Amino acid sequence: MFTMVAGEARELQPGLESALAAYRYRVFVKELGWPLPVQDGLERDDFDRPDTLYVIARHASGDLYGCARLLPTHKPYLLSEVFPELMGDMPLPHSPVIWELSRFSTSPPDHLRFSALQSWQTTCALMAQVVRAALAQGAERLIAFSALGNERLLRRMGVHVHRVAAPQLIDGKPVLAFWIELDQQTQSALGLVEVSGVTT
């Protein structure tokens, strides 16, 4: 049993933002080894603002097992400020209808054991909630960057994804930027139904 929570940082219930930062430390720093800023076991950066939009997956036990961060590109965002070279010759997006997806992860806590099917289902469910949250903000497409495996994962889901530019090496690993179109293909692939222009 799990639930999805979507909201700005200032809207999250007390303690949830700290739990999210602790989850991100466990996944991105301890498990993946990313060189990210950490304080007291919490991973946050300059893009974790009061108006930052988060999608969080929680187990019935209260433990977090998934997260995503959404930032509008007409405000400062990770790709534009830290990794603009991943856009190649393409201009950086700067629009209220284009949002950046970052810090996307699903990883159950140690006391939970997910089968391969459960892991796949929860990853798809988290992505579907990300698309719902973005659409609710008026987004038409997402920009993201990651290792090559995440691009393949989205293609396997049936999401409409395409590369911005060729991959580049960051910390010795190939990383690429890609678009996620929030169109009929993506919504259908994730089981979202559009009725009279309203996504449910």
Short mmCIF file of N, CA, C and O in Angstrom, two decimals, residues 93-185:
data_model
loop_
_atom_site.label_atom_id
_atom_site.label_comp_id
_atom_site.label_asym_id
_atom_site.label_seq_id
_atom_site.Cartn_x
_atom_site.Cartn_y
_atom_site.Cartn_z
N PRO A 93 15.93 26.14 -22.27
CA PRO A 93 14.52 26.52 -22.18
C PRO A 93 14.30 27.57 -21.10
O PRO A 93 14.95 27.55 -20.04
N HIS A 94 13.40 28.47 -21.38
CA HIS A 94 13.05 29.54 -20.43
C HIS A 94 11.58 29.88 -20.68
O HIS A 94 11.26 30.78 -21.44
N SER A 95 10.69 29.11 -20.03
CA SER A 95 9.26 29.27 -20.30
C SER A 95 8.45 28.69 -19.14
O SER A 95 8.82 27.66 -18.57
N PRO A 96 7.32 29.32 -18.81
CA PRO A 96 6.46 28.76 -17.77
C PRO A 96 5.77 27.46 -18.17
O PRO A 96 5.22 26.78 -17.30
N VAL A 97 5.81 27.10 -19.45
CA VAL A 97 5.18 25.84 -19.88
C VAL A 97 6.21 24.73 -20.08
O VAL A 97 5.86 23.63 -20.50
N ILE A 98 7.48 25.01 -19.75
CA ILE A 98 8.51 23.98 -19.77
C ILE A 98 9.09 23.87 -18.37
O ILE A 98 9.58 24.85 -17.81
N TRP A 99 9.02 22.68 -17.80
CA TRP A 99 9.49 22.45 -16.44
C TRP A 99 10.63 21.45 -16.45
O TRP A 99 10.69 20.56 -17.30
N GLU A 100 11.54 21.61 -15.49
CA GLU A 100 12.64 20.66 -15.34
C GLU A 100 12.27 19.57 -14.35
O GLU A 100 11.75 19.84 -13.26
N LEU A 101 12.54 18.32 -14.73
CA LEU A 101 12.39 17.18 -13.83
C LEU A 101 13.78 16.77 -13.35
O LEU A 101 14.68 16.52 -14.17
N SER A 102 13.95 16.71 -12.05
CA SER A 102 15.23 16.28 -11.48
C SER A 102 14.97 15.48 -10.20
O SER A 102 13.83 15.41 -9.72
N ARG A 103 16.04 14.89 -9.68
CA ARG A 103 15.98 14.09 -8.44
C ARG A 103 14.87 13.03 -8.50
O ARG A 103 14.18 12.78 -7.50
N PHE A 104 14.72 12.38 -9.65
CA PHE A 104 13.72 11.32 -9.80
C PHE A 104 14.32 10.01 -9.33
O PHE A 104 15.40 9.62 -9.77
N SER A 105 13.62 9.32 -8.42
CA SER A 105 14.14 8.06 -7.89
C SER A 105 13.03 7.24 -7.27
O SER A 105 12.09 7.78 -6.70
N THR A 106 13.16 5.92 -7.37
CA THR A 106 12.39 5.01 -6.53
C THR A 106 13.38 4.04 -5.90
O THR A 106 14.20 3.44 -6.59
N SER A 107 13.30 3.91 -4.59
CA SER A 107 14.20 3.03 -3.86
C SER A 107 13.58 2.72 -2.50
O SER A 107 13.54 3.58 -1.63
N PRO A 108 13.06 1.49 -2.32
CA PRO A 108 12.41 1.17 -1.04
C PRO A 108 13.41 1.10 0.10
O PRO A 108 14.58 0.79 -0.12
N PRO A 109 12.96 1.40 1.33
CA PRO A 109 13.86 1.27 2.48
C PRO A 109 14.24 -0.19 2.71
O PRO A 109 13.61 -1.11 2.17
N ASP A 110 15.27 -0.39 3.52
CA ASP A 110 15.84 -1.73 3.69
C ASP A 110 14.83 -2.76 4.19
O ASP A 110 14.93 -3.94 3.84
N HIS A 111 13.86 -2.34 5.00
CA HIS A 111 12.93 -3.31 5.58
C HIS A 111 11.82 -3.73 4.61
O HIS A 111 11.01 -4.60 4.93
N LEU A 112 11.79 -3.10 3.42
CA LEU A 112 10.80 -3.46 2.42
C LEU A 112 11.50 -4.17 1.26
O LEU A 112 12.59 -3.77 0.85
N ARG A 113 10.90 -5.21 0.76
CA ARG A 113 11.47 -5.95 -0.36
C ARG A 113 10.49 -5.90 -1.52
O ARG A 113 9.38 -6.45 -1.41
N PHE A 114 10.87 -5.26 -2.60
CA PHE A 114 10.02 -5.17 -3.78
C PHE A 114 10.49 -6.18 -4.82
O PHE A 114 11.70 -6.34 -5.04
N SER A 115 9.54 -6.86 -5.43
CA SER A 115 9.88 -7.70 -6.57
C SER A 115 10.21 -6.80 -7.76
O SER A 115 9.97 -5.59 -7.74
N ALA A 116 10.74 -7.41 -8.82
CA ALA A 116 11.03 -6.62 -10.03
C ALA A 116 9.76 -6.00 -10.57
O ALA A 116 9.76 -4.84 -11.02
N LEU A 117 8.65 -6.74 -10.53
CA LEU A 117 7.38 -6.21 -11.01
C LEU A 117 6.91 -5.05 -10.15
O LEU A 117 6.46 -4.01 -10.67
N GLN A 118 7.02 -5.17 -8.83
CA GLN A 118 6.61 -4.08 -7.93
C GLN A 118 7.45 -2.83 -8.17
O GLN A 118 6.94 -1.71 -8.17
N SER A 119 8.75 -3.01 -8.36
CA SER A 119 9.63 -1.87 -8.61
C SER A 119 9.23 -1.17 -9.90
O SER A 119 9.19 0.07 -9.96
N TRP A 120 8.93 -1.96 -10.93
CA TRP A 120 8.52 -1.38 -12.21
C TRP A 120 7.20 -0.63 -12.06
O TRP A 120 7.04 0.49 -12.55
N GLN A 121 6.24 -1.23 -11.36
CA GLN A 121 4.94 -0.60 -11.19
C GLN A 121 5.03 0.70 -10.40
O GLN A 121 4.37 1.68 -10.73
N THR A 122 5.86 0.71 -9.36
CA THR A 122 5.98 1.93 -8.55
C THR A 122 6.70 3.03 -9.32
O THR A 122 6.37 4.21 -9.20
N THR A 123 7.67 2.65 -10.14
CA THR A 123 8.36 3.66 -10.96
C THR A 123 7.40 4.27 -11.98
O THR A 123 7.38 5.49 -12.18
N CYS A 124 6.58 3.43 -12.61
CA CYS A 124 5.58 3.94 -13.56
C CYS A 124 4.57 4.83 -12.85
O CYS A 124 4.16 5.87 -13.38
N ALA A 125 4.14 4.41 -11.65
CA ALA A 125 3.17 5.20 -10.90
C ALA A 125 3.74 6.57 -10.51
O ALA A 125 3.04 7.59 -10.57
N LEU A 126 5.01 6.59 -10.12
CA LEU A 126 5.63 7.86 -9.77
C LEU A 126 5.72 8.76 -10.99
O LEU A 126 5.42 9.96 -10.92
N MET A 127 6.10 8.20 -12.13
CA MET A 127 6.20 9.01 -13.34
C MET A 127 4.83 9.55 -13.74
O MET A 127 4.70 10.70 -14.17
N ALA A 128 3.80 8.73 -13.59
CA ALA A 128 2.44 9.19 -13.91
C ALA A 128 2.05 10.36 -13.01
O ALA A 128 1.45 11.34 -13.47
N GLN A 129 2.41 10.29 -11.73
CA GLN A 129 2.08 11.38 -10.82
C GLN A 129 2.87 12.64 -11.16
O GLN A 129 2.37 13.76 -11.03
N VAL A 130 4.11 12.47 -11.61
CA VAL A 130 4.91 13.61 -12.05
C VAL A 130 4.23 14.31 -13.21
O VAL A 130 4.11 15.54 -13.24
N VAL A 131 3.75 13.53 -14.17
CA VAL A 131 3.08 14.12 -15.33
C VAL A 131 1.80 14.82 -14.90
O VAL A 131 1.50 15.93 -15.37
N ARG A 132 1.02 14.21 -14.02
CA ARG A 132 -0.20 14.86 -13.51
C ARG A 132 0.13 16.20 -12.86
O ARG A 132 -0.53 17.21 -13.11
N ALA A 133 1.16 16.19 -12.00
CA ALA A 133 1.52 17.41 -11.28
C ALA A 133 1.99 18.50 -12.25
O ALA A 133 1.65 19.68 -12.10
N ALA A 134 2.76 18.11 -13.25
CA ALA A 134 3.25 19.08 -14.23
C ALA A 134 2.11 19.65 -15.07
O ALA A 134 2.03 20.85 -15.31
N LEU A 135 1.21 18.78 -15.51
CA LEU A 135 0.06 19.23 -16.29
C LEU A 135 -0.81 20.20 -15.49
O LEU A 135 -1.33 21.18 -16.02
N ALA A 136 -0.94 19.92 -14.20
CA ALA A 136 -1.75 20.79 -13.34
C ALA A 136 -1.15 22.20 -13.23
O ALA A 136 -1.87 23.16 -12.94
N GLN A 137 0.15 22.31 -13.48
CA GLN A 137 0.83 23.61 -13.45
C GLN A 137 0.84 24.28 -14.83
O GLN A 137 1.43 25.35 -14.99
N GLY A 138 0.24 23.63 -15.81
CA GLY A 138 0.21 24.19 -17.15
C GLY A 138 1.39 23.82 -18.01
O GLY A 138 1.58 24.38 -19.10
N ALA A 139 2.21 22.85 -17.56
CA ALA A 139 3.38 22.44 -18.33
C ALA A 139 2.96 21.69 -19.59
O ALA A 139 1.97 20.94 -19.58
N GLU A 140 3.73 21.89 -20.65
CA GLU A 140 3.50 21.19 -21.91
C GLU A 140 4.60 20.18 -22.21
O GLU A 140 4.40 19.25 -22.99
N ARG A 141 5.77 20.39 -21.62
CA ARG A 141 6.87 19.46 -21.80
C ARG A 141 7.82 19.59 -20.62
O ARG A 141 7.83 20.61 -19.92
N LEU A 142 8.63 18.56 -20.40
CA LEU A 142 9.64 18.56 -19.35
C LEU A 142 11.01 18.47 -20.00
O LEU A 142 11.18 17.85 -21.05
N ILE A 143 11.99 19.06 -19.35
CA ILE A 143 13.39 18.88 -19.71
C ILE A 143 14.05 18.15 -18.54
O ILE A 143 13.76 18.45 -17.38
N ALA A 144 14.87 17.16 -18.85
CA ALA A 144 15.54 16.39 -17.80
C ALA A 144 16.92 15.99 -18.30
O ALA A 144 17.21 16.06 -19.50
N PHE A 145 17.76 15.57 -17.39
CA PHE A 145 19.05 15.00 -17.79
C PHE A 145 19.42 13.91 -16.80
O PHE A 145 19.10 13.98 -15.62
N SER A 146 20.07 12.88 -17.32
CA SER A 146 20.41 11.74 -16.49
C SER A 146 21.35 10.82 -17.23
O SER A 146 21.73 11.06 -18.39
N ALA A 147 21.72 9.73 -16.56
CA ALA A 147 22.47 8.67 -17.22
C ALA A 147 21.60 8.04 -18.30
O ALA A 147 20.37 8.17 -18.30
N LEU A 148 22.24 7.32 -19.22
CA LEU A 148 21.53 6.77 -20.36
C LEU A 148 20.42 5.81 -19.96
O LEU A 148 19.41 5.70 -20.63
N GLY A 149 20.59 5.10 -18.86
CA GLY A 149 19.61 4.10 -18.46
C GLY A 149 18.23 4.66 -18.20
O GLY A 149 17.22 4.00 -18.46
N ASN A 150 18.15 5.89 -17.70
CA ASN A 150 16.85 6.48 -17.40
C ASN A 150 16.09 6.84 -18.68
O ASN A 150 14.86 6.76 -18.72
N GLU A 151 16.82 7.23 -19.70
CA GLU A 151 16.18 7.47 -20.99
C GLU A 151 15.56 6.17 -21.52
O GLU A 151 14.42 6.16 -21.99
N ARG A 152 16.31 5.08 -21.42
CA ARG A 152 15.79 3.78 -21.87
C ARG A 152 14.57 3.36 -21.05
O ARG A 152 13.62 2.78 -21.57
N LEU A 153 14.61 3.64 -19.76
CA LEU A 153 13.49 3.30 -18.88
C LEU A 153 12.22 4.02 -19.32
O LEU A 153 11.14 3.40 -19.39
N LEU A 154 12.32 5.29 -19.64
CA LEU A 154 11.15 6.05 -20.07
C LEU A 154 10.63 5.55 -21.42
O LEU A 154 9.42 5.47 -21.64
N ARG A 155 11.54 5.20 -22.31
CA ARG A 155 11.12 4.65 -23.60
C ARG A 155 10.37 3.34 -23.40
O ARG A 155 9.38 3.06 -24.09
N ARG A 156 10.85 2.53 -22.48
CA ARG A 156 10.18 1.26 -22.18
C ARG A 156 8.76 1.49 -21.67
O ARG A 156 7.85 0.73 -21.95
N MET A 157 8.57 2.57 -20.91
CA MET A 157 7.23 2.92 -20.43
C MET A 157 6.31 3.34 -21.57
O MET A 157 5.09 3.33 -21.43
N GLY A 158 6.90 3.78 -22.67
CA GLY A 158 6.11 4.30 -23.78
C GLY A 158 6.02 5.82 -23.77
O GLY A 158 5.29 6.41 -24.58
N VAL A 159 6.76 6.45 -22.85
CA VAL A 159 6.77 7.91 -22.75
C VAL A 159 7.42 8.51 -24.00
O VAL A 159 8.39 7.97 -24.53
N HIS A 160 6.89 9.64 -24.46
CA HIS A 160 7.45 10.34 -25.62
C HIS A 160 8.67 11.13 -25.17
O HIS A 160 8.56 12.23 -24.63
N VAL A 161 9.84 10.56 -25.38
CA VAL A 161 11.09 11.16 -24.95
C VAL A 161 12.03 11.23 -26.14
O VAL A 161 12.05 10.33 -26.98
N HIS A 162 12.79 12.33 -26.24
CA HIS A 162 13.78 12.44 -27.31
C HIS A 162 14.93 13.32 -26.84
O HIS A 162 14.77 14.24 -26.03
N ARG A 163 16.11 13.02 -27.35
CA ARG A 163 17.34 13.67 -26.90
C ARG A 163 17.45 15.11 -27.37
O ARG A 163 17.04 15.44 -28.48
N VAL A 164 18.08 15.93 -26.52
CA VAL A 164 18.38 17.30 -26.88
C VAL A 164 19.68 17.36 -27.66
O VAL A 164 19.79 18.03 -28.68
N ALA A 165 20.71 16.64 -27.17
CA ALA A 165 22.03 16.66 -27.78
C ALA A 165 22.72 15.35 -27.44
O ALA A 165 22.18 14.51 -26.71
N ALA A 166 23.91 15.16 -27.97
CA ALA A 166 24.67 13.94 -27.70
C ALA A 166 25.08 13.88 -26.23
O ALA A 166 25.27 14.92 -25.58
N PRO A 167 25.22 12.66 -25.67
CA PRO A 167 25.67 12.54 -24.28
C PRO A 167 27.06 13.14 -24.08
O PRO A 167 27.88 13.18 -25.00
N GLN A 168 27.31 13.61 -22.87
CA GLN A 168 28.62 14.12 -22.49
C GLN A 168 29.06 13.45 -21.19
O GLN A 168 28.22 13.01 -20.40
N LEU A 169 30.36 13.36 -20.99
CA LEU A 169 30.89 12.73 -19.78
C LEU A 169 30.86 13.72 -18.62
O LEU A 169 31.39 14.83 -18.72
N ILE A 170 30.24 13.30 -17.53
CA ILE A 170 30.25 14.05 -16.27
C ILE A 170 30.70 13.08 -15.19
O ILE A 170 30.08 12.02 -14.98
N ASP A 171 31.79 13.41 -14.51
CA ASP A 171 32.40 12.52 -13.53
C ASP A 171 32.66 11.14 -14.13
O ASP A 171 32.48 10.10 -13.48
N GLY A 172 33.06 11.15 -15.41
CA GLY A 172 33.44 9.91 -16.08
C GLY A 172 32.29 9.06 -16.59
O GLY A 172 32.52 7.96 -17.10
N LYS A 173 31.04 9.56 -16.49
CA LYS A 173 29.88 8.79 -16.92
C LYS A 173 29.10 9.56 -17.98
O LYS A 173 28.97 10.79 -17.88
N PRO A 174 28.58 8.85 -19.00
CA PRO A 174 27.80 9.55 -20.03
C PRO A 174 26.46 10.03 -19.49
O PRO A 174 25.69 9.27 -18.90
N VAL A 175 26.18 11.30 -19.71
CA VAL A 175 24.95 11.94 -19.24
C VAL A 175 24.36 12.71 -20.42
O VAL A 175 25.09 13.31 -21.21
N LEU A 176 23.04 12.68 -20.53
CA LEU A 176 22.42 13.42 -21.62
C LEU A 176 21.17 14.14 -21.15
O LEU A 176 20.53 13.74 -20.17
N ALA A 177 20.84 15.22 -21.86
CA ALA A 177 19.60 15.95 -21.63
C ALA A 177 18.56 15.46 -22.63
O ALA A 177 18.89 15.11 -23.76
N PHE A 178 17.31 15.40 -22.18
CA PHE A 178 16.25 14.94 -23.08
C PHE A 178 14.92 15.61 -22.73
O PHE A 178 14.70 16.07 -21.60
N TRP A 179 14.09 15.70 -23.75
CA TRP A 179 12.73 16.23 -23.60
C TRP A 179 11.77 15.10 -23.24
O TRP A 179 11.92 13.98 -23.75
N ILE A 180 10.80 15.40 -22.42
CA ILE A 180 9.66 14.52 -22.17
C ILE A 180 8.42 15.31 -22.58
O ILE A 180 8.08 16.31 -21.95
N GLU A 181 7.80 14.88 -23.65
CA GLU A 181 6.62 15.57 -24.14
C GLU A 181 5.39 15.11 -23.36
O GLU A 181 5.15 13.91 -23.22
N LEU A 182 4.61 16.06 -22.86
CA LEU A 182 3.42 15.72 -22.08
C LEU A 182 2.21 15.64 -23.00
O LEU A 182 1.17 16.26 -22.75
N ASP A 183 2.36 14.85 -24.04
CA ASP A 183 1.33 14.76 -25.07
C ASP A 183 0.47 13.50 -24.89
O ASP A 183 0.56 12.81 -23.87
N GLN A 184 -0.36 13.24 -25.89
CA GLN A 184 -1.26 12.10 -25.81
C GLN A 184 -0.51 10.79 -25.68
O GLN A 184 -0.92 9.88 -24.95
N GLN A 185 0.62 10.66 -26.37
CA GLN A 185 1.42 9.43 -26.28
C GLN A 185 1.85 9.17 -24.85
O GLN A 185 1.68 8.07 -24.32
#
